XYZ file of N, CA and C in Angstrom:
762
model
N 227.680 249.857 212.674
C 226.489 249.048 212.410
C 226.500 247.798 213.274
N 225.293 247.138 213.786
C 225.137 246.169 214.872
C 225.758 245.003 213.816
N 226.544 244.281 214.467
C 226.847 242.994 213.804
C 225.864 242.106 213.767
N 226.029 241.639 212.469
C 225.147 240.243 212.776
C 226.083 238.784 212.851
N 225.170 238.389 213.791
C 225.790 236.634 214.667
C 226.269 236.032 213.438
N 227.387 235.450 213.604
C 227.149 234.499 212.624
C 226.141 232.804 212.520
N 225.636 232.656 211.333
C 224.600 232.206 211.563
C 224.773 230.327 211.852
N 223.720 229.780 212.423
C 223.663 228.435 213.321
C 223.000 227.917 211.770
N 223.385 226.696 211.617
C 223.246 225.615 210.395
C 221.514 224.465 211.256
N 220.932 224.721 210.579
C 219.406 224.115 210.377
C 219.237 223.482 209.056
N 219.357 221.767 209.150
C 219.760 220.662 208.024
C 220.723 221.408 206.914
N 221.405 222.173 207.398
C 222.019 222.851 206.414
C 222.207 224.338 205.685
N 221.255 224.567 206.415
C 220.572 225.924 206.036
C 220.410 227.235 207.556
N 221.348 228.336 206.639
C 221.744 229.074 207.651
C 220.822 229.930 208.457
N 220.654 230.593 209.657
C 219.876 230.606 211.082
C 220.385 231.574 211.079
N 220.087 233.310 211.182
C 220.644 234.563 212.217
C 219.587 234.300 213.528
N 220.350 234.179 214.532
C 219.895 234.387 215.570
C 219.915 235.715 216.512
N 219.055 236.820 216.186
C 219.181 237.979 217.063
C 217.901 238.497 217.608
N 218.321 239.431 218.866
C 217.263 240.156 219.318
C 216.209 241.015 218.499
N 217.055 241.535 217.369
C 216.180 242.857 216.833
C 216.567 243.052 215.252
N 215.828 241.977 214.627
C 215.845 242.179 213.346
C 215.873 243.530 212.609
N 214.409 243.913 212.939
C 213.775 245.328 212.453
C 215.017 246.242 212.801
N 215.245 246.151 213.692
C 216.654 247.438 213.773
C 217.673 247.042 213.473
N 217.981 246.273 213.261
C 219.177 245.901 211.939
C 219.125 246.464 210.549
N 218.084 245.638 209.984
C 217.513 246.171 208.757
C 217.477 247.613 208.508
N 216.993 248.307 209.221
C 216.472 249.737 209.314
C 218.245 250.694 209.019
N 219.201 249.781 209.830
C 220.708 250.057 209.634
C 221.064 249.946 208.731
N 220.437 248.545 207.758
C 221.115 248.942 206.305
C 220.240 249.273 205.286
N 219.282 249.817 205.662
C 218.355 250.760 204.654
C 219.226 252.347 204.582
N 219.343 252.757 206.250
C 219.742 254.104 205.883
C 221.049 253.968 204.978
N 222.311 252.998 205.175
C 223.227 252.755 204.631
C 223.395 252.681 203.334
N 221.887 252.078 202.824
C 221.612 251.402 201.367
C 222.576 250.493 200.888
N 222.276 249.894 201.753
C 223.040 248.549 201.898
C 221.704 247.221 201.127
N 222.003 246.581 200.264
C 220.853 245.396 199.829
C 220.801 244.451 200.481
N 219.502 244.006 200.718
C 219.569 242.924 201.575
C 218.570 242.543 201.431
N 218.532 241.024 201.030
C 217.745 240.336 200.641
C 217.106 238.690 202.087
N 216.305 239.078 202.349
C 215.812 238.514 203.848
C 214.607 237.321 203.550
N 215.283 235.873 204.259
C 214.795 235.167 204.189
C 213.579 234.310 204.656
N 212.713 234.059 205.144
C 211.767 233.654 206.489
C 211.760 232.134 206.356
N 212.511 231.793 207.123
C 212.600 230.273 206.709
C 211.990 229.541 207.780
N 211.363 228.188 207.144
C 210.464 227.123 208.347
C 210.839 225.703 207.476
N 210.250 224.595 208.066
C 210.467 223.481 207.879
C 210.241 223.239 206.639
N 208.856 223.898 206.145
C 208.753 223.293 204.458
C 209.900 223.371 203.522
N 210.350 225.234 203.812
C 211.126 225.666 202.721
C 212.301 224.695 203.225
N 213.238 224.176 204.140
C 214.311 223.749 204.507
C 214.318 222.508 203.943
N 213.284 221.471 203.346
C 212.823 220.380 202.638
C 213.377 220.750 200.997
N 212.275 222.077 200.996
C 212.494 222.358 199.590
C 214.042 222.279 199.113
N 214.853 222.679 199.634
C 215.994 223.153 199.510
C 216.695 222.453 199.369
N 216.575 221.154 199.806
C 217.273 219.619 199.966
C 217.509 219.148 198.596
N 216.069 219.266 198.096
C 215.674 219.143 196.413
C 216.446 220.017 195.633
N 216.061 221.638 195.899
C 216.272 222.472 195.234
C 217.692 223.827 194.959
N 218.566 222.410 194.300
C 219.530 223.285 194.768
C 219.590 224.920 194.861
N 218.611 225.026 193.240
C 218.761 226.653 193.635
C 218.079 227.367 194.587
N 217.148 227.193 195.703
C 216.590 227.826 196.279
C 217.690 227.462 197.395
N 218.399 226.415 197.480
C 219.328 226.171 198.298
C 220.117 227.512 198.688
N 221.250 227.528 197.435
C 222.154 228.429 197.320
C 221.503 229.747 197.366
N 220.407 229.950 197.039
C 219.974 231.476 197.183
C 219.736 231.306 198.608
N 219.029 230.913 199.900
C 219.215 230.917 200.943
C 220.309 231.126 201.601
N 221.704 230.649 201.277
C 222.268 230.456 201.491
C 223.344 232.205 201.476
N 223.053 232.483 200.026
C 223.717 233.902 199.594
C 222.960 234.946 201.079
N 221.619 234.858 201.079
C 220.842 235.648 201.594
C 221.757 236.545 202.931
N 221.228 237.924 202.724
C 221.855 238.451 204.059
C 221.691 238.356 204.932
N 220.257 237.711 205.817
C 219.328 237.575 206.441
C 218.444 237.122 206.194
N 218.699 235.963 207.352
C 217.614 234.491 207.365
C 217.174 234.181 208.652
N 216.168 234.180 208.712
C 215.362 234.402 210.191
C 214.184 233.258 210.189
N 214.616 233.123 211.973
C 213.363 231.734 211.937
C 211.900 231.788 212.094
N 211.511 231.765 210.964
C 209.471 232.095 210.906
C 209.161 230.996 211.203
N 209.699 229.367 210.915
C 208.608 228.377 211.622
C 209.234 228.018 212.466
N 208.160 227.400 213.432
C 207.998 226.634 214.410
C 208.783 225.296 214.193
N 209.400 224.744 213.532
C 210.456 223.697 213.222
C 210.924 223.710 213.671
N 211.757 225.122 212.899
C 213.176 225.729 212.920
C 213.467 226.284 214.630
N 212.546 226.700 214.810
C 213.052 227.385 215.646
C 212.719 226.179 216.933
N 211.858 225.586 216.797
C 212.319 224.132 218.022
C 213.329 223.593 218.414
N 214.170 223.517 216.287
C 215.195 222.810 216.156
C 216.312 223.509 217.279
N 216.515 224.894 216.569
C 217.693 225.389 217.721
C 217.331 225.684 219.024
N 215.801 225.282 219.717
C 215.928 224.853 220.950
C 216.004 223.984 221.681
N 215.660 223.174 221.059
C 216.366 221.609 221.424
C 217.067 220.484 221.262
N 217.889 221.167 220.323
C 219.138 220.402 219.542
C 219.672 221.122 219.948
N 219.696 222.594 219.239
C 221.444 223.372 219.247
C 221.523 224.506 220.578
N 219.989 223.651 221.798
C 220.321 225.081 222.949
C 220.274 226.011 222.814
N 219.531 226.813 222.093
C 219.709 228.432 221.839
C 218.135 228.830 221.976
N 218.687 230.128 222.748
C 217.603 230.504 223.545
C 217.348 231.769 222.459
N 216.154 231.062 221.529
C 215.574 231.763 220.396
C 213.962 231.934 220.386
N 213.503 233.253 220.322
C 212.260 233.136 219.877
C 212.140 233.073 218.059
N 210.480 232.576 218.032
C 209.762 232.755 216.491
C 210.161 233.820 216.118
N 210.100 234.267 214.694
C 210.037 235.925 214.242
C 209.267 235.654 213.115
N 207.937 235.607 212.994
C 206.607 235.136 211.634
C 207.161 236.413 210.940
N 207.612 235.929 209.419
C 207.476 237.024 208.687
C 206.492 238.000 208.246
N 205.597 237.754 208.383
C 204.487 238.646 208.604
C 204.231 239.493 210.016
N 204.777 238.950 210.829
C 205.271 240.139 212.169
C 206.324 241.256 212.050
N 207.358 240.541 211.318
C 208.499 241.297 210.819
C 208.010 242.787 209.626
N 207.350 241.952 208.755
C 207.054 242.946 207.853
C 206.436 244.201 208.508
N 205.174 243.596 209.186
C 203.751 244.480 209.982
C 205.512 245.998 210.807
N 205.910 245.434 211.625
C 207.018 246.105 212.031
C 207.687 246.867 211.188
N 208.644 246.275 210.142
C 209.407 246.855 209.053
C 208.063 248.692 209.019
N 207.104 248.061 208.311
C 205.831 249.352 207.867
C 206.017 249.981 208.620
N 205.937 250.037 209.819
C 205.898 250.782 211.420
C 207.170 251.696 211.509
N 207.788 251.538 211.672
C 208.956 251.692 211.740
C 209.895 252.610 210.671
N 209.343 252.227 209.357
C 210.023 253.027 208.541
C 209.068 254.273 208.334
N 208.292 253.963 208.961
C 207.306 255.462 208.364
C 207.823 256.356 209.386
N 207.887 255.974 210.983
C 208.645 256.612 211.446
C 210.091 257.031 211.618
N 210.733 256.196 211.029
C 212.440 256.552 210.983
C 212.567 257.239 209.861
N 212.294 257.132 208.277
C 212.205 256.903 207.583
C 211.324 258.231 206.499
N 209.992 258.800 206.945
C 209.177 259.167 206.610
C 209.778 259.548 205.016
N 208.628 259.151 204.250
C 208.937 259.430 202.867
C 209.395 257.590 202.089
N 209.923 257.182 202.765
C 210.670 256.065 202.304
C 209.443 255.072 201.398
N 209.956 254.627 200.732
C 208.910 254.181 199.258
C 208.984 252.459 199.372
N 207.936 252.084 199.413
C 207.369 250.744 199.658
C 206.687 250.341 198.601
N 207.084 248.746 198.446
C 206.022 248.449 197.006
C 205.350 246.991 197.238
N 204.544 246.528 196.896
C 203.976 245.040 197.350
C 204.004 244.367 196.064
N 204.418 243.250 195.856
C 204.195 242.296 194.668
C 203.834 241.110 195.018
N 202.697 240.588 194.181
C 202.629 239.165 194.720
C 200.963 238.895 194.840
N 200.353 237.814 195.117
C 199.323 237.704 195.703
C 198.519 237.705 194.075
N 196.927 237.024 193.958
C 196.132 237.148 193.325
C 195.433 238.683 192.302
N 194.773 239.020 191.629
C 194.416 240.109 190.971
C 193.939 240.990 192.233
N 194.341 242.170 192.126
C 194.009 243.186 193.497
C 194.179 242.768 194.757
N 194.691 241.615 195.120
C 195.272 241.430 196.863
C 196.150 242.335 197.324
N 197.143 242.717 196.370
C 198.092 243.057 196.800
C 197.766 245.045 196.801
N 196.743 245.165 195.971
C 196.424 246.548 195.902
C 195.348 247.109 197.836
N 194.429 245.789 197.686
C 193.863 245.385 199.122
C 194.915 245.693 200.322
N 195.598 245.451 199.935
C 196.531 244.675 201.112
C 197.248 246.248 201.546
N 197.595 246.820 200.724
C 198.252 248.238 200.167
C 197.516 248.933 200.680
N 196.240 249.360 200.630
C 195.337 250.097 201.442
C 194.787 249.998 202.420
N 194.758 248.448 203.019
C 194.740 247.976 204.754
C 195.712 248.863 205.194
N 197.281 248.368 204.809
C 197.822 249.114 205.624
C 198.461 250.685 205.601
N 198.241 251.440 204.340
C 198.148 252.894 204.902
C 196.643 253.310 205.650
N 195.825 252.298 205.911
C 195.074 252.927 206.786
C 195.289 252.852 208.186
N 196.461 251.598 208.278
C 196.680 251.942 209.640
C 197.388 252.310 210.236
N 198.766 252.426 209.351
C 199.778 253.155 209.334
C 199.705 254.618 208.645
N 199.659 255.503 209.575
C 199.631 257.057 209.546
C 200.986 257.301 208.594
N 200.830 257.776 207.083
C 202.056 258.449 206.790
C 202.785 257.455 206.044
N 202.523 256.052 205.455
C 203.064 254.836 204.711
C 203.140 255.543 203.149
N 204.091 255.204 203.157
C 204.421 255.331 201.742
C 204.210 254.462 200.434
N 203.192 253.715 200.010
C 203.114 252.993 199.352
C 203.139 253.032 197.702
N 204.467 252.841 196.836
C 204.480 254.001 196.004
C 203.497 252.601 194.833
N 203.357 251.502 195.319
C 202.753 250.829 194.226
C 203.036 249.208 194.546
N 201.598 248.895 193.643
C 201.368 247.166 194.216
C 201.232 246.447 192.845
N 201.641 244.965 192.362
C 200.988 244.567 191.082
C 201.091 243.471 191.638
N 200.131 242.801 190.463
C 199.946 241.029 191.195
C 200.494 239.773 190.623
N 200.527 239.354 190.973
C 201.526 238.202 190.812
C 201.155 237.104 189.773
N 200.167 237.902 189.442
C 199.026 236.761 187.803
C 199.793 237.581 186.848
N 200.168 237.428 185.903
C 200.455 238.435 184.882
C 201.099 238.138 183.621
N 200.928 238.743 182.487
C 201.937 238.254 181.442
C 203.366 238.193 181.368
N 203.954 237.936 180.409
C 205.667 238.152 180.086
C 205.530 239.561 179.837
N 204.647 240.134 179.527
C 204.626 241.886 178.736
C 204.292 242.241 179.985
N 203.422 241.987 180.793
C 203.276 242.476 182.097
C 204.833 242.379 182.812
N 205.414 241.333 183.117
C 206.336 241.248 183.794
C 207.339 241.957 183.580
N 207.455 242.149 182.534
C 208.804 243.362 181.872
C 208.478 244.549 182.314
N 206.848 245.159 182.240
C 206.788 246.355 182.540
C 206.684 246.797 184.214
N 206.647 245.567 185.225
C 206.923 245.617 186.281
C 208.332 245.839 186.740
N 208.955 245.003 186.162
C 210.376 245.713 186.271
C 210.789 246.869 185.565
N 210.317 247.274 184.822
C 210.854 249.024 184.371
C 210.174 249.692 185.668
N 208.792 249.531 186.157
C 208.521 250.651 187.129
C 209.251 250.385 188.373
N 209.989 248.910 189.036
C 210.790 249.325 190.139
C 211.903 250.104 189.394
N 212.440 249.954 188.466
C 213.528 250.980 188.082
C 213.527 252.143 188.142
N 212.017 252.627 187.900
C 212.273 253.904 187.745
C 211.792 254.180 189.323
N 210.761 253.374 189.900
C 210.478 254.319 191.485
C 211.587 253.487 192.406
N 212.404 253.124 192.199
C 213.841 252.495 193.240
C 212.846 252.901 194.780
N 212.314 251.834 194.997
C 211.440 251.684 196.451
C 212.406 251.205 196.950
N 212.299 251.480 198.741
C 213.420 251.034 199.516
C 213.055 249.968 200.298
N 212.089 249.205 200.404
C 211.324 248.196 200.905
C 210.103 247.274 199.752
N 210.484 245.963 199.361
C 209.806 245.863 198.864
C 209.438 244.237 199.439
N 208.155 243.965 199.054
C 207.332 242.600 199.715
C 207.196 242.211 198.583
N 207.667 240.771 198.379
C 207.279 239.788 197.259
C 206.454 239.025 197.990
N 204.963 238.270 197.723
C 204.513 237.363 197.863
C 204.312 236.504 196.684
N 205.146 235.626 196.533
C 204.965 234.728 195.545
C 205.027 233.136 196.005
N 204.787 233.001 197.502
C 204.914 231.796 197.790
C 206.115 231.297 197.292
N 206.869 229.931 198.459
C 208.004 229.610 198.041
C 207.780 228.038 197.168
N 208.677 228.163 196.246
C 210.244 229.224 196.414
C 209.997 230.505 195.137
N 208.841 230.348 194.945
C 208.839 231.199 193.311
C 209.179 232.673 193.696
N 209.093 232.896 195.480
C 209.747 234.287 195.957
C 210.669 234.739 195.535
N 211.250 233.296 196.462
C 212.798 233.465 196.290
C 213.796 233.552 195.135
N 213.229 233.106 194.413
C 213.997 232.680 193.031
C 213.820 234.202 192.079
N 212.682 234.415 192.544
C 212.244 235.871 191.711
C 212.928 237.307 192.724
N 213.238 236.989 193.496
C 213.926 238.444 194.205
C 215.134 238.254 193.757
N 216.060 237.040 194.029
C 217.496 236.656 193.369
C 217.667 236.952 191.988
N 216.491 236.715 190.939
C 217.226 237.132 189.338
C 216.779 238.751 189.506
N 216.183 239.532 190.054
C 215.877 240.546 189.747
C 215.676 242.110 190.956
N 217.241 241.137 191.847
C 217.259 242.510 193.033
C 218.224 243.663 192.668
N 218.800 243.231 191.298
C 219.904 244.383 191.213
C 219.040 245.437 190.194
N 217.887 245.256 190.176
C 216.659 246.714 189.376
C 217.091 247.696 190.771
N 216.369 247.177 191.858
C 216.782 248.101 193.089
C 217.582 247.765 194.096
N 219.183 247.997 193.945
C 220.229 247.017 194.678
C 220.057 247.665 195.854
N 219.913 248.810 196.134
C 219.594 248.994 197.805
C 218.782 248.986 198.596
N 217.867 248.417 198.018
C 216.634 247.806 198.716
C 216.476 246.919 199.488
N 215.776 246.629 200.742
C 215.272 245.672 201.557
C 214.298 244.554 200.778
N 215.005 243.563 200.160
C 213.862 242.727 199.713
C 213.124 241.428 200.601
N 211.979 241.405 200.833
C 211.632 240.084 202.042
C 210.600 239.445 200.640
N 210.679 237.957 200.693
C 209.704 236.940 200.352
C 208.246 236.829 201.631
N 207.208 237.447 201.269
C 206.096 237.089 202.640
C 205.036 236.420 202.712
N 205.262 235.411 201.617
C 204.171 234.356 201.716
C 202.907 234.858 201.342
N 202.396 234.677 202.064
C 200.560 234.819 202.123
C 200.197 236.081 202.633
N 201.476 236.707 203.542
C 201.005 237.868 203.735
C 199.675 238.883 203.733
N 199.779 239.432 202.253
C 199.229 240.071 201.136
C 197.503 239.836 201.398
N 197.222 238.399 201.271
C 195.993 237.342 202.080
C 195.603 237.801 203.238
N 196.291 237.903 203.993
C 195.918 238.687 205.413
C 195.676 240.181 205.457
N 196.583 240.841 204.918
C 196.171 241.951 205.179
C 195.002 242.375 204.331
N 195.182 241.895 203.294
C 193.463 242.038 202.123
C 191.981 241.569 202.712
N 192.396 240.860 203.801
C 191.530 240.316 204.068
C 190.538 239.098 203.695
N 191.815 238.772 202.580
C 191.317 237.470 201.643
C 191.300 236.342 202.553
N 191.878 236.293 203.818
C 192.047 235.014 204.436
C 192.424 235.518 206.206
N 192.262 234.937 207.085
C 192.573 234.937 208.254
C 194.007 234.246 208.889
N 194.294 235.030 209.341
C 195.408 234.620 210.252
C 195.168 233.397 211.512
N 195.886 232.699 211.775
C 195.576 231.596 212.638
C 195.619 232.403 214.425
N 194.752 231.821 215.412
C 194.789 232.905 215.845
C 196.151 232.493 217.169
N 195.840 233.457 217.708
C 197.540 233.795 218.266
C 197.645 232.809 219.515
N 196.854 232.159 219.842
C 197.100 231.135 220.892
C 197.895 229.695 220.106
N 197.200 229.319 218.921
C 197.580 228.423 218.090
C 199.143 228.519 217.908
N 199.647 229.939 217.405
C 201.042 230.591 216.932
C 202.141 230.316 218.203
N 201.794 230.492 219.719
C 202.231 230.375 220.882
C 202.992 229.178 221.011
N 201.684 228.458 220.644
C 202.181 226.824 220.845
C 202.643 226.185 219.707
N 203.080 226.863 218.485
C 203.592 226.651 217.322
C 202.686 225.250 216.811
N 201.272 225.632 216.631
C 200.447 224.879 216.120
C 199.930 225.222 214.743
N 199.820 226.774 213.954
C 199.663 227.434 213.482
C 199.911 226.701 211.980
N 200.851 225.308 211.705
C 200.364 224.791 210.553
C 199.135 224.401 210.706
N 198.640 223.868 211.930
C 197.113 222.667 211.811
C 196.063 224.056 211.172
N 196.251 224.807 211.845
C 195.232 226.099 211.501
C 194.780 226.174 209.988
N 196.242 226.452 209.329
C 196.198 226.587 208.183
C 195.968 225.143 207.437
N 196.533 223.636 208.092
C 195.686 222.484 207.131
C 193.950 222.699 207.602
N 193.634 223.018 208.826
C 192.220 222.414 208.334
C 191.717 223.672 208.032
N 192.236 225.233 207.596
C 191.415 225.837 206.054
C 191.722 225.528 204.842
N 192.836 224.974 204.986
C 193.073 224.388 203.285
C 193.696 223.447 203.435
N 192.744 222.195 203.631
C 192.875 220.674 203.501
C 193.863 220.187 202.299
N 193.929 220.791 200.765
C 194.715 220.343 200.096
C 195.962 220.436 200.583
N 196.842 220.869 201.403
C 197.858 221.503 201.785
C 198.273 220.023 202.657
N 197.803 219.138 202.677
C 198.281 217.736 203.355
C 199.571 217.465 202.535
N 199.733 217.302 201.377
C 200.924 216.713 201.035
C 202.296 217.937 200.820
N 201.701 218.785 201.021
C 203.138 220.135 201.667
C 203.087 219.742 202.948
N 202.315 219.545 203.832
C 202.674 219.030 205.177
C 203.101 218.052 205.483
N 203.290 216.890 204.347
C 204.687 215.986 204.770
C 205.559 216.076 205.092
N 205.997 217.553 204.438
C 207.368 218.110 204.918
C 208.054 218.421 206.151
N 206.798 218.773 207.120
C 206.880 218.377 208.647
C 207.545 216.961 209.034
N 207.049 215.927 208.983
C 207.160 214.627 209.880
C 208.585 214.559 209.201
N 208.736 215.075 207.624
C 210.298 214.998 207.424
C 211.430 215.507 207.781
N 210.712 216.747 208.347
C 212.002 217.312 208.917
C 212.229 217.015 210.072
N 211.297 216.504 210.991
C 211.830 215.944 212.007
C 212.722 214.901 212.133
N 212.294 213.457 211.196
C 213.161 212.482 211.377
C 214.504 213.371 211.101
N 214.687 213.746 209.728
C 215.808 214.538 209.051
C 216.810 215.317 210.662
N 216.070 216.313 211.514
C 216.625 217.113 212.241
C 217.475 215.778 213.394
N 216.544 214.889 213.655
C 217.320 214.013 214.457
C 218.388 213.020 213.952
N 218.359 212.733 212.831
C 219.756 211.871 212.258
C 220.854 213.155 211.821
N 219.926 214.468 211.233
C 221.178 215.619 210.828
C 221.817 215.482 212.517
N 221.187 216.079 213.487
C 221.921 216.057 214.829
C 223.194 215.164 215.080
N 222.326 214.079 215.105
C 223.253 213.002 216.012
C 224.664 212.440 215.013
N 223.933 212.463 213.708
C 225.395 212.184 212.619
C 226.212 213.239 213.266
N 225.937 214.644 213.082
C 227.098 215.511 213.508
C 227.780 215.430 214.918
N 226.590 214.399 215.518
C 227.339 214.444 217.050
C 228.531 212.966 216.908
N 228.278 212.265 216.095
C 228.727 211.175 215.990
C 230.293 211.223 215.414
N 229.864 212.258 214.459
C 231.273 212.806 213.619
C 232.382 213.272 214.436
N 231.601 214.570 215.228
C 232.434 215.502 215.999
C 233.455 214.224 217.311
N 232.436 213.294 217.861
C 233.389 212.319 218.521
C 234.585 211.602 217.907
N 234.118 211.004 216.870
C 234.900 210.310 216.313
C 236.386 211.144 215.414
N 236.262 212.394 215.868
C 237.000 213.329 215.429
C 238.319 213.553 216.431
N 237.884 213.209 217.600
C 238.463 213.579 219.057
C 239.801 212.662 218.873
């Protein structure tokens, strides 16, 4: 099996840096190997500061990959590493691709998102994916009686790919108490995902994403989203005193 790098520290928070996610993953699906995959950017790396537990669950994670534009600045111009973006929603769109062809048969489930997004979202893409396996979608509104009976049905259909959209960290926190229903499963947190492919919302478009502008996109469709975007100007100061303390340390070490 391809090794994975060991991972580069971003304010604290661990970085795989590789060529080919999707074919990694795909290595420990056939294996049935669990693996629980992170998409990390500047907000969540804030959150985490706060939150210890979304901390440490990042931290456990098997795979943590850089979806924002922060992060992935950070390790190009702090830590030199010649890294591209990987938007978890590129990753996923791939993952679909991919397993239908490696895979065929392999059982996919979507959770997350508003009443029927995620059912939306479910039928975008077996229409465009020839041969997707989608064994089932529920949404992320729901009761305590609902929620129980969501977890009996991953038990009983043990899907080998499954998409939480629950926005962070309520993803994250919810794949961690409840990945051992299907321990050999590929679990990813995908945000808004679900939104896009339903067609509930638009994607920012791909020139914006290039130039890692792709938060402004998303503040000026949803203006409330200003005070989650503090978390930006913070991680910057944050990335330049995390830097230079460690550069300061490592001298004074000599």
């Amino acid at each position: 099996m391809s090794k994975l790098p060991k991972p580069l520290s971003v304010l604290g928070m661990p970085v795989h840096v590789m060529n080919n996610y999707p074919g990694w993953l795909l290595e420990r699906l056939e294996q049935g190997r669990g693996t629980h995959v992170v998409t990390l950017n500047a907000e969540m790396t804030i959150q985490a500061e706060r939150n210890g537990s979304l901390a440490q669950i990042i931290q456990n994670a098997e795979l943590v990959i850089p979806d924002g534009a922060g992060v992935v600045l950070y390790l190009q111009w702090l830590l030199w590493q010649k890294v591209q973006r990987c938007p978890g929603i590129e990753l996923a769109e791939t993952l679909l691709q991919e397993i239908t062809k490696q895979h065929k048969g392999a059982k996919v489930f979507f959770y997350g998102g508003a009443p029927g997004v995620a059912a939306k979202a479910g039928d975008f893409c077996q229409q465009q994916i020839s041969g997707l396996n989608i064994v089932g979608t529920y949404s992320g509104f729901h009761s305590v009686e609902e929620e129980q009976q969501l977890r009996e049905t991953l038990t009983q259909l043990q899907p080998q790919l499954i998409f939480v959209g629950l926005g962070v960290p309520r993803q994250e926190l919810w794949i961690a108490q409840n990945r051992q229903l299907c321990p050999q499963a590929i679990w990813i947190g995908v945000g808004g995902s679900f939104d896009i492919w339903s067609g509930t919302k638009n994607r920012a478009p791909a020139w914006l994403g290039k130039n890692n502008l792709e938060w402004l996109y998303r503040l000026y469709k949803e203006p409330w989203r200003w005070r989650r975007m503090l978390a930006l100007p913070e991680f910057v100061i944050k990335a330049f005193v995390y830097h230079f303390a460690d550069k300061s340390t490592a001298i004074s070490e000599v």
